[in-house]
PDB file of N, CA, C and O in Angstrom:
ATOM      1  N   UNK O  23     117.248  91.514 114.391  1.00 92.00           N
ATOM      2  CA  UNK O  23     115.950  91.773 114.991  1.00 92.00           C
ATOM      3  C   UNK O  23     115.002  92.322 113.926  1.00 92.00           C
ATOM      4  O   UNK O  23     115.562  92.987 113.055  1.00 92.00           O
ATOM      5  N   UNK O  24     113.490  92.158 113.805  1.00 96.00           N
ATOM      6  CA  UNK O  24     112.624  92.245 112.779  1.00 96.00           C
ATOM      7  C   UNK O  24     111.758  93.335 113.507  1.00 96.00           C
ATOM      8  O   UNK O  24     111.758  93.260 114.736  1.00 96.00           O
ATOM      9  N   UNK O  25     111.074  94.262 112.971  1.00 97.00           N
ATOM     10  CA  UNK O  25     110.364  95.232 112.976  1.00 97.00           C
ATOM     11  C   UNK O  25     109.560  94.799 112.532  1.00 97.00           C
ATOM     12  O   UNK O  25     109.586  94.352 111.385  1.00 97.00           O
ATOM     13  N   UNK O  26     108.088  94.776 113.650  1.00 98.00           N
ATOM     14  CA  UNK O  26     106.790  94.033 113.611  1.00 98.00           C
ATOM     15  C   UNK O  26     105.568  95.223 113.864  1.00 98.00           C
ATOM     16  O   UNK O  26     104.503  95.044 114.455  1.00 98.00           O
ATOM     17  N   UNK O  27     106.074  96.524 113.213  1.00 97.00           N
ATOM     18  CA  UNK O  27     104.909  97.657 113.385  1.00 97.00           C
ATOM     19  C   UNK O  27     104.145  97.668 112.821  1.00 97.00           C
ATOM     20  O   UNK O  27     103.034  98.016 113.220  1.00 97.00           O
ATOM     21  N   UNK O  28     104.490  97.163 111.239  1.00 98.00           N
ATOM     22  CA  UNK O  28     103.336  96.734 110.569  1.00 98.00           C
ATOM     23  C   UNK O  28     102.298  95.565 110.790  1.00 98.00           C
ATOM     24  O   UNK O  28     101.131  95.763 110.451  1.00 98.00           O
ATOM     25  N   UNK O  29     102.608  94.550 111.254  1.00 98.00           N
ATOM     26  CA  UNK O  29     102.163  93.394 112.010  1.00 98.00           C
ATOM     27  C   UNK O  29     101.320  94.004 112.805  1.00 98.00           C
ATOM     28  O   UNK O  29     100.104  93.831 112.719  1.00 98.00           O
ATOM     29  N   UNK O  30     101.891  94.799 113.679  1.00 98.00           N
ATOM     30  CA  UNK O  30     101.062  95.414 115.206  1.00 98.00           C
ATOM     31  C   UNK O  30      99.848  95.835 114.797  1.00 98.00           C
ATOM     32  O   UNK O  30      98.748  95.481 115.222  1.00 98.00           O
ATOM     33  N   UNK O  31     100.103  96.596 113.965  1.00 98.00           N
ATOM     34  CA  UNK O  31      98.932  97.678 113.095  1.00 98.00           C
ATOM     35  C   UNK O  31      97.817  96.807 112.438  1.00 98.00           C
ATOM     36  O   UNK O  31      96.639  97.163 112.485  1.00 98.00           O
ATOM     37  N   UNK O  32      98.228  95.624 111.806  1.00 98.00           N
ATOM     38  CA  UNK O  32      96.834  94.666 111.272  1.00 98.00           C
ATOM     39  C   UNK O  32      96.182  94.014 112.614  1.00 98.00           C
ATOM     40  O   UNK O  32      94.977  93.925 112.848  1.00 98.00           O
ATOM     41  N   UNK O  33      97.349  93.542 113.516  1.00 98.00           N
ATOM     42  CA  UNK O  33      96.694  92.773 114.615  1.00 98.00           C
ATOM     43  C   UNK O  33      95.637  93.945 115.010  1.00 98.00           C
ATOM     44  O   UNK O  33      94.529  93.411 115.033  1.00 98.00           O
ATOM     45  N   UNK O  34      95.537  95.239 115.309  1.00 98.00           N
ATOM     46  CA  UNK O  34      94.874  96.291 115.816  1.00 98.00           C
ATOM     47  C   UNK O  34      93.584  96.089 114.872  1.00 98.00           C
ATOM     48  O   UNK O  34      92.534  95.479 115.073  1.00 98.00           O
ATOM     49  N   UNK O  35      94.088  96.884 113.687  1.00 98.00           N
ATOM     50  CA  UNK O  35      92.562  96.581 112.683  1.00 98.00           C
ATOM     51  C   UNK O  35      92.032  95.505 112.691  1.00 98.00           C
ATOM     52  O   UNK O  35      90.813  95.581 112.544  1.00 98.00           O
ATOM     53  N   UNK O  36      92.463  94.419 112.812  1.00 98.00           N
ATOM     54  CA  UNK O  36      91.481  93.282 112.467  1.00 98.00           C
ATOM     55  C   UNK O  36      90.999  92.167 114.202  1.00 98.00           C
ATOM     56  O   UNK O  36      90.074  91.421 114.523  1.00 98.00           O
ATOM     57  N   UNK O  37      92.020  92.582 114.729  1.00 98.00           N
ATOM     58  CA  UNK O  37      91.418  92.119 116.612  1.00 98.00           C
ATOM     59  C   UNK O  37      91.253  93.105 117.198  1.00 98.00           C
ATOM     60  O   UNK O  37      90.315  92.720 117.896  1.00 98.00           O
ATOM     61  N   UNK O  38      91.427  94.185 117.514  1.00 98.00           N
ATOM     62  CA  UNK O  38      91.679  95.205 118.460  1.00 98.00           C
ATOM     63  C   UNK O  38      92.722  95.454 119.118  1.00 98.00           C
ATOM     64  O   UNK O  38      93.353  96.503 119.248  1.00 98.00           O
ATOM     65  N   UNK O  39      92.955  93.936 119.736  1.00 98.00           N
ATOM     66  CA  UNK O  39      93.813  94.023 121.002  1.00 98.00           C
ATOM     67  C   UNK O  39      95.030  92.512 120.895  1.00 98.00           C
ATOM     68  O   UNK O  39      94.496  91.443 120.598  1.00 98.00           O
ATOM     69  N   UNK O  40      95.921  92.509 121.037  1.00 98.00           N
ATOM     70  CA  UNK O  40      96.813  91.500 120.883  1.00 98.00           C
ATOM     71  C   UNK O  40      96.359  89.910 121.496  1.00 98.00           C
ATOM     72  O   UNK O  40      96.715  88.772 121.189  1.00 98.00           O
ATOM     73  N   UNK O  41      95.284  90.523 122.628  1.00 98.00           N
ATOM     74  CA  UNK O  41      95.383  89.575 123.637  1.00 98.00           C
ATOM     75  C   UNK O  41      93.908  88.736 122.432  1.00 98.00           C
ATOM     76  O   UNK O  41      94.077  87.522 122.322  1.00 98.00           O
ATOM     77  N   UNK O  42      93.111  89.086 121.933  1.00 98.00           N
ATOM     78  CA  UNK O  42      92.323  88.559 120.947  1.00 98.00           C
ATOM     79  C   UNK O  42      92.841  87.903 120.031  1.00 98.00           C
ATOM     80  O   UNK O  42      92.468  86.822 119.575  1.00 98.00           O
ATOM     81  N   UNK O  43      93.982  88.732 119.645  1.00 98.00           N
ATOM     82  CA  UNK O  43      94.519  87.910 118.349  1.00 98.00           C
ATOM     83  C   UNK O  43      95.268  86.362 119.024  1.00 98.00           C
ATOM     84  O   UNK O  43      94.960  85.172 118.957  1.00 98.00           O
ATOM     85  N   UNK O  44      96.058  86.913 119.484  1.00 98.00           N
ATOM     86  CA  UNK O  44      97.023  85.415 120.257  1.00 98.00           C
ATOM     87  C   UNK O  44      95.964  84.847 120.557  1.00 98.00           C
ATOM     88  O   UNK O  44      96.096  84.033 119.643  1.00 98.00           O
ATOM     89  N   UNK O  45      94.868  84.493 121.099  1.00 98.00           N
ATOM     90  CA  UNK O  45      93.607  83.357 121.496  1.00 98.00           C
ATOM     91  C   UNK O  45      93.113  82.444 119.816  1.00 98.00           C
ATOM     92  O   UNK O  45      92.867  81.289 119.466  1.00 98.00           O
ATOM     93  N   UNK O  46      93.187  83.907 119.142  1.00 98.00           N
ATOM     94  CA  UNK O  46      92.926  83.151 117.898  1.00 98.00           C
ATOM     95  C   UNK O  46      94.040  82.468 117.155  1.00 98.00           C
ATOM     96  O   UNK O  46      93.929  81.583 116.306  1.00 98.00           O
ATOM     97  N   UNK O  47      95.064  82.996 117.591  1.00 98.00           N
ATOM     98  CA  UNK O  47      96.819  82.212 116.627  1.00 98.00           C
ATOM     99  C   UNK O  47      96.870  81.242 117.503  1.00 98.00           C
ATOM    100  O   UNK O  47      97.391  80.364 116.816  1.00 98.00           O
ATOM    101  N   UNK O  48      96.661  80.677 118.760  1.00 98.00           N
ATOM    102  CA  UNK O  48      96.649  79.381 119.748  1.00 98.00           C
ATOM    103  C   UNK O  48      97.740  80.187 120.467  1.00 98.00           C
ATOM    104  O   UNK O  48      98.780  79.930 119.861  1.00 98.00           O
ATOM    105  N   UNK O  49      97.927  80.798 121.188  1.00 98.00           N
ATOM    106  CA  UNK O  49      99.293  81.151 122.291  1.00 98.00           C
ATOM    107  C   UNK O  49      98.342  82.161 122.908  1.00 98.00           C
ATOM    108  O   UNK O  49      97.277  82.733 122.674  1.00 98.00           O
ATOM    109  N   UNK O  50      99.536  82.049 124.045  1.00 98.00           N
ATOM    110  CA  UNK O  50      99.131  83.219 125.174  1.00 98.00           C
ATOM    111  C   UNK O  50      99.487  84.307 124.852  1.00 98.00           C
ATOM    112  O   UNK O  50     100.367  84.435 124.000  1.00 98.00           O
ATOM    113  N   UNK O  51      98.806  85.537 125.541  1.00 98.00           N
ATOM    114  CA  UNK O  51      99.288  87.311 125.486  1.00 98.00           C
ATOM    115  C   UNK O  51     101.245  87.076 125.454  1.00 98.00           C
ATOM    116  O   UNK O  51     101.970  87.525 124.567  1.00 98.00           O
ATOM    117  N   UNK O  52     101.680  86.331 126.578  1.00 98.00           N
ATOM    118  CA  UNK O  52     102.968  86.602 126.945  1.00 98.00           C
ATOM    119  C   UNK O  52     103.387  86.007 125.865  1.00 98.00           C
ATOM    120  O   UNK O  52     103.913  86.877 125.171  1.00 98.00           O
ATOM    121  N   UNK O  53     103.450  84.776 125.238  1.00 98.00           N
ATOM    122  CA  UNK O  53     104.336  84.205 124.230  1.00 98.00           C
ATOM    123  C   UNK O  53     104.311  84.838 123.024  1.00 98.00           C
ATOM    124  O   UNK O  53     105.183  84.541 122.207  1.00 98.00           O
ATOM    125  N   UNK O  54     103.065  86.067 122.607  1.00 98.00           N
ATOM    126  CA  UNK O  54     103.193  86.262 121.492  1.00 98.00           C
ATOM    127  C   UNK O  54     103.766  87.903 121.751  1.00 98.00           C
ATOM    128  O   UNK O  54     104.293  88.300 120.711  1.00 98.00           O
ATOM    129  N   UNK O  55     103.798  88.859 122.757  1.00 98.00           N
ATOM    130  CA  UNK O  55     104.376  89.811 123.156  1.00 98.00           C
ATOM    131  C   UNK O  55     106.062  89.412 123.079  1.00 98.00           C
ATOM    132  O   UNK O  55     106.937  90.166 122.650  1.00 98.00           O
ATOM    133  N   UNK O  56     106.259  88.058 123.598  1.00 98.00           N
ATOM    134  CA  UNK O  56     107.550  87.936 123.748  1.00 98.00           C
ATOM    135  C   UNK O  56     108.000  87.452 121.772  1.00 98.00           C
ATOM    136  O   UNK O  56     109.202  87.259 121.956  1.00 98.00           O
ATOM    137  N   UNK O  57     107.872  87.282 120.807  1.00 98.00           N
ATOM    138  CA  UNK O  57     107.440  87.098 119.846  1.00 98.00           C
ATOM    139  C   UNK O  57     107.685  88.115 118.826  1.00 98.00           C
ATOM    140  O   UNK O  57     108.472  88.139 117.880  1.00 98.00           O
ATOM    141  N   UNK O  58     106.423  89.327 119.447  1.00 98.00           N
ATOM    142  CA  UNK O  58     106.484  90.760 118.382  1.00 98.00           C
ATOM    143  C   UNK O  58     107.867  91.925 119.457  1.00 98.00           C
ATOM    144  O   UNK O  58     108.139  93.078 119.120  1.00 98.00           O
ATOM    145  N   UNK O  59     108.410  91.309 120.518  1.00 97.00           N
ATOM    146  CA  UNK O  59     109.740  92.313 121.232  1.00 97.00           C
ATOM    147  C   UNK O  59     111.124  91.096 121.063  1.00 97.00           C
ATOM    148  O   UNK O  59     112.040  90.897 121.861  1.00 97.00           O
ATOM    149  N   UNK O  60     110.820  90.334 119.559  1.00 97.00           N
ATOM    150  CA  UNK O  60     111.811  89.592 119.359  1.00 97.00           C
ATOM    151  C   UNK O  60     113.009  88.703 120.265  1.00 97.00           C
ATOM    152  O   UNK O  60     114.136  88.405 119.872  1.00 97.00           O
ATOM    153  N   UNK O  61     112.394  88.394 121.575  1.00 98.00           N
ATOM    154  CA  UNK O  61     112.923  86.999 122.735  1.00 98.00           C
ATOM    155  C   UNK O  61     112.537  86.013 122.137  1.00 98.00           C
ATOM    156  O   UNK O  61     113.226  85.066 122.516  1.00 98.00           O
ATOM    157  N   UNK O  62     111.314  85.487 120.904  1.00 98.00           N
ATOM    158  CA  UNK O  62     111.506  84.259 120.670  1.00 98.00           C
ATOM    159  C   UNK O  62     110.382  84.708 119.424  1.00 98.00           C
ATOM    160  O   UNK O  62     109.340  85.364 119.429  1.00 98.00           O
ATOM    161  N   UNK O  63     111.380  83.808 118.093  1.00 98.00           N
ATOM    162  CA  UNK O  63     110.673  83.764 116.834  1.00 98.00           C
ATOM    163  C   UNK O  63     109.393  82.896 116.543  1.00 98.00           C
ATOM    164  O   UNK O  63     108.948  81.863 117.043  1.00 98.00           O
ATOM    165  N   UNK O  64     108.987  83.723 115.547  1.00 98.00           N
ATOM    166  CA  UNK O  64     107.393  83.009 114.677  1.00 98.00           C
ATOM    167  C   UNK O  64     108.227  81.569 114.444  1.00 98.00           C
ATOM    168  O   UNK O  64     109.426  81.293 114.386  1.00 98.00           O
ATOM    169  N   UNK O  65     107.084  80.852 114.349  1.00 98.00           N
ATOM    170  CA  UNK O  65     107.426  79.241 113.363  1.00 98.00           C
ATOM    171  C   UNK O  65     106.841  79.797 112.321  1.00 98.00           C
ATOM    172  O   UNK O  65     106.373  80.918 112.121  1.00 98.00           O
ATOM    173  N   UNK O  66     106.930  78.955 111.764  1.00 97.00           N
ATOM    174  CA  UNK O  66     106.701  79.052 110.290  1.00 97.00           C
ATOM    175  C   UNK O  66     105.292  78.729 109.999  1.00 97.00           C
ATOM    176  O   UNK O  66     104.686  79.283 109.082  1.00 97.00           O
ATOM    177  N   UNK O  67     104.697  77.733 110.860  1.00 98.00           N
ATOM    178  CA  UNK O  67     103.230  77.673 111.418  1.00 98.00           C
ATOM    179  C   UNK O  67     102.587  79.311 111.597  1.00 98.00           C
ATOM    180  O   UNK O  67     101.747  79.917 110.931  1.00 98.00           O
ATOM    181  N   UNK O  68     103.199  79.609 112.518  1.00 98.00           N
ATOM    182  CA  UNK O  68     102.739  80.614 113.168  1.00 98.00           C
ATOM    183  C   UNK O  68     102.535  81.501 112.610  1.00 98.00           C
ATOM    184  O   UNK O  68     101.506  82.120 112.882  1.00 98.00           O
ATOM    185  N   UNK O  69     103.720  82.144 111.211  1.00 98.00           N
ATOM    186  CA  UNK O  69     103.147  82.709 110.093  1.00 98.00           C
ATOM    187  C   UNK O  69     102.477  82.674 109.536  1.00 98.00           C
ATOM    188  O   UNK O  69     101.714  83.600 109.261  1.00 98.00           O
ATOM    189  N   UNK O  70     102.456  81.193 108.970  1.00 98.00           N
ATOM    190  CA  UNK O  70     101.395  81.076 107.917  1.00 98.00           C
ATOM    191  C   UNK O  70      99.801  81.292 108.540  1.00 98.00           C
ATOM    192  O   UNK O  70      98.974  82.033 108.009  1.00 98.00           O
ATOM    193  N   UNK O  71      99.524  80.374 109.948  1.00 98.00           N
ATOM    194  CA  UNK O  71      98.275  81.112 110.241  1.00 98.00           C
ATOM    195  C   UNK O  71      97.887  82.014 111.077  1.00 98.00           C
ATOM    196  O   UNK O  71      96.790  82.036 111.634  1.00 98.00           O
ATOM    197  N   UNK O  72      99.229  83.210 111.269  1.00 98.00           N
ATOM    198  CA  UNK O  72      98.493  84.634 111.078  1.00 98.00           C
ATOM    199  C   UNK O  72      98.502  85.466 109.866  1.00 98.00           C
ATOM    200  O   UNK O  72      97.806  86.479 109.932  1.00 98.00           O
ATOM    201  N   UNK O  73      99.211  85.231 108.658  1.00 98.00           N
ATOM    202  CA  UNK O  73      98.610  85.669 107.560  1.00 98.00           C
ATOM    203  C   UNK O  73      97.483  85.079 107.093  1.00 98.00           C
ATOM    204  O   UNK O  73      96.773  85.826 106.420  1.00 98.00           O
ATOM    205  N   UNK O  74      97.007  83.693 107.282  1.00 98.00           N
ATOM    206  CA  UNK O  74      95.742  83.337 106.963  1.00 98.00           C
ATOM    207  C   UNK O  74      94.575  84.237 108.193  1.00 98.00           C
ATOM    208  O   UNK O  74      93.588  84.710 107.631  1.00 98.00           O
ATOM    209  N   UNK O  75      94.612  84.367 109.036  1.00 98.00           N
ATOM    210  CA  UNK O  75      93.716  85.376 110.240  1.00 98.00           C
ATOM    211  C   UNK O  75      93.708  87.019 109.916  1.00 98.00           C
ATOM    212  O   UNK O  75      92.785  87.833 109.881  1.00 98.00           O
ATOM    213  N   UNK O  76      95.159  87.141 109.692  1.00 98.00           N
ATOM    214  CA  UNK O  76      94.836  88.916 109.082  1.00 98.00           C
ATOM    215  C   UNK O  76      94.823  88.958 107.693  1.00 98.00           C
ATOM    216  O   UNK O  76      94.810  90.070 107.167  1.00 98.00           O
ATOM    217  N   UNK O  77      94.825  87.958 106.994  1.00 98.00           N
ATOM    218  CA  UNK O  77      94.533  88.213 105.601  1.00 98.00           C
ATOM    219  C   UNK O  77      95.555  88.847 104.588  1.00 98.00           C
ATOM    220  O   UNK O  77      95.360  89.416 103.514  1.00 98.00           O
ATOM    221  N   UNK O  78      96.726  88.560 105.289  1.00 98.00           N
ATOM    222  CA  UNK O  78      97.528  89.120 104.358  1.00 98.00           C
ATOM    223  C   UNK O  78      97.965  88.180 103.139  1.00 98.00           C
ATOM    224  O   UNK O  78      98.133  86.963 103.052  1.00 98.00           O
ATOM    225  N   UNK O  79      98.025  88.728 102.669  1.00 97.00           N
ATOM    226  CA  UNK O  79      98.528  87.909 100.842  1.00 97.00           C
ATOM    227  C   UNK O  79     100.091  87.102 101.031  1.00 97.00           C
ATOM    228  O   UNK O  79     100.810  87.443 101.970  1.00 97.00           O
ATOM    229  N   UNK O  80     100.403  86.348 100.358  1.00 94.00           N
ATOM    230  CA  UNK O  80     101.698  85.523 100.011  1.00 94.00           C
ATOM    231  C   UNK O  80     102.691  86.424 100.166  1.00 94.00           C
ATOM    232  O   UNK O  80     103.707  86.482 100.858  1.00 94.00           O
ATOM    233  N   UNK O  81     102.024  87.299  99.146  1.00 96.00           N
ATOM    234  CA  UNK O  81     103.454  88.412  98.437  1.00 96.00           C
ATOM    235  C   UNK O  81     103.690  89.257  99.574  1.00 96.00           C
ATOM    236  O   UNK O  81     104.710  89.907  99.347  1.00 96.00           O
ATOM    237  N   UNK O  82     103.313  89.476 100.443  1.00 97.00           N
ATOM    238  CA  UNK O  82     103.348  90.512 101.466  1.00 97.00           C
ATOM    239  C   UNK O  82     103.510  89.866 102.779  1.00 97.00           C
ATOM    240  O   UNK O  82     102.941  90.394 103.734  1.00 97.00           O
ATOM    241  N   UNK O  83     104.134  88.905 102.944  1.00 97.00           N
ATOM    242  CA  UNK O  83     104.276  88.099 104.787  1.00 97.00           C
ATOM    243  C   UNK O  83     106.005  88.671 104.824  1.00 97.00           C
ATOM    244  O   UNK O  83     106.535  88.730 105.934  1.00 97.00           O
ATOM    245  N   UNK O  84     106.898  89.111 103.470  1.00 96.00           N
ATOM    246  CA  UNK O  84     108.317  89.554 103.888  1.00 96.00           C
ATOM    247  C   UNK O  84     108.125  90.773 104.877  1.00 96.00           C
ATOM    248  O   UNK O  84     108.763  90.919 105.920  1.00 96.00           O
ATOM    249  N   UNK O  85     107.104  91.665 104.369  1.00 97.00           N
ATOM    250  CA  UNK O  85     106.901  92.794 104.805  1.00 97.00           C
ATOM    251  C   UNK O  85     106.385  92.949 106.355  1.00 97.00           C
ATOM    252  O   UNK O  85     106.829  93.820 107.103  1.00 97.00           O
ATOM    253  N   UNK O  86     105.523  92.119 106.687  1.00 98.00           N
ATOM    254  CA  UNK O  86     104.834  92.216 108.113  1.00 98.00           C
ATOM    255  C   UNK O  86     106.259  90.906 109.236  1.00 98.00           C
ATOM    256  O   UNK O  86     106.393  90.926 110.459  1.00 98.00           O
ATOM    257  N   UNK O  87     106.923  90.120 108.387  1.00 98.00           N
ATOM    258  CA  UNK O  87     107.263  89.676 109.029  1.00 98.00           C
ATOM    259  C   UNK O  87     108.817  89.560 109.033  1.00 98.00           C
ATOM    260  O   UNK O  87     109.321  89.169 110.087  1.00 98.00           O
ATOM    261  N   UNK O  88     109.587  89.831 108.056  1.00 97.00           N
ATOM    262  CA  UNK O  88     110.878  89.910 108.405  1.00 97.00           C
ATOM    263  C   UNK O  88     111.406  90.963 107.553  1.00 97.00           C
ATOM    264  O   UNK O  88     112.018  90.756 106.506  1.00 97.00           O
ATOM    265  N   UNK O  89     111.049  92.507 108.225  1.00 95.00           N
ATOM    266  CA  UNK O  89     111.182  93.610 108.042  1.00 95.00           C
ATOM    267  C   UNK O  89     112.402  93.735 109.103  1.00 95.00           C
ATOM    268  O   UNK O  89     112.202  93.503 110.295  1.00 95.00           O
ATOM    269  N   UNK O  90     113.768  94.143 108.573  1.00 95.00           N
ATOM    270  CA  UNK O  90     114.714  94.288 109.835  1.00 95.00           C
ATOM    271  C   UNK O  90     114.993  95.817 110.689  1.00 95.00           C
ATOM    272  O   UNK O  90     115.501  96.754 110.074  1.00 95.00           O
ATOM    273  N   UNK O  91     114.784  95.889 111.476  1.00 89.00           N
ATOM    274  CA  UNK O  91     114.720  96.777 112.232  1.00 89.00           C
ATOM    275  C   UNK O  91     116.348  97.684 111.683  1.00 89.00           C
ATOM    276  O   UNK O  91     117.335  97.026 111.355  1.00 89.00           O
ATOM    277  N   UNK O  92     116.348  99.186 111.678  1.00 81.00           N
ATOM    278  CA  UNK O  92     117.298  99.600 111.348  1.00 81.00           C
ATOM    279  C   UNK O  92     117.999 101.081 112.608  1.00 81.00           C
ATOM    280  O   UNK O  92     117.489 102.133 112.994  1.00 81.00           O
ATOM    281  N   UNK O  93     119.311 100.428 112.871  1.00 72.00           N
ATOM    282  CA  UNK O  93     119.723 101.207 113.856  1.00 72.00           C
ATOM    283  C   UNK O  93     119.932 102.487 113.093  1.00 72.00           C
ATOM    284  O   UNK O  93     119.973 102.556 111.865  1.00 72.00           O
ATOM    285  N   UNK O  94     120.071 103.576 113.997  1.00 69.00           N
ATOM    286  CA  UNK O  94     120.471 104.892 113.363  1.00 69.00           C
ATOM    287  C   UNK O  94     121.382 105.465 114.210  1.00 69.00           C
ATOM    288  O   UNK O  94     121.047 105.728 115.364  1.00 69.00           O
ATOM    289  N   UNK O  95     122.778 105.758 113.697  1.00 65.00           N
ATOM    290  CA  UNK O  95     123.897 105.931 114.734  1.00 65.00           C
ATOM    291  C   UNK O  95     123.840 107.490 114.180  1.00 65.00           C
ATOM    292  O   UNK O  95     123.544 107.819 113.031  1.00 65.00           O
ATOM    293  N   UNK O  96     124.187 108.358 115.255  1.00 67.00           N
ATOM    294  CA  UNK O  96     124.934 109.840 115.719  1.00 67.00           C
ATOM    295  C   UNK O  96     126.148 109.469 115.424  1.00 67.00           C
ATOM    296  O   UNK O  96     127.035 108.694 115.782  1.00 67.00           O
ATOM    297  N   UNK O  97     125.744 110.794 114.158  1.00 68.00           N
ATOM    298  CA  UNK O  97     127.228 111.452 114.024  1.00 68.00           C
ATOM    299  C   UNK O  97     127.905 112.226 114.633  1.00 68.00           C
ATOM    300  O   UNK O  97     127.488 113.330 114.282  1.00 68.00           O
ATOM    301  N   UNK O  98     128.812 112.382 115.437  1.00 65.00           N
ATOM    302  CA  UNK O  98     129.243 113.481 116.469  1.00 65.00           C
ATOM    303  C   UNK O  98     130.671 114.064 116.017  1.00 65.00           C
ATOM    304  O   UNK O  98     131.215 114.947 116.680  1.00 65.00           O
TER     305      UNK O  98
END
């Protein structure tokens, strides 16, 4: 599973609101919610033009987009 907080955080600065951005990436609120709570992955499309919409650079799509989420287990 990928950790999309950083993602979240540009979609904010640069749409406001998710439901703006997904109108502009071509999908609905639900497909792209279901998307950033990892039930169904980016294409590769889909990357490329939301780093072309939030402007993120080449070198930096590992970071917004396949950042892996990291469990943290109790030691008891």
């Amino acid at each position: 599973m990928f950790n999309y907080s950083k993602l979240l955080g540009k979609i904010t600065e640069k749409y406001r609101t998710n439901e703006k951005f997904a109108e502009a990436l071509g999908c609905s609120p639900q497909t792209l919610s279901k998307k950033l709570n990892n039930k169904i992955p980016f294409s590769q499309i889909e990357i490329d033009k939301s780093a072309d919409l939030l402007d993120i650079n080449i070198e930096e799509i590992d970071t917004y987009f396949f950042t892996k989420n990291v469990q943290k287990f109790e030691q008891k």
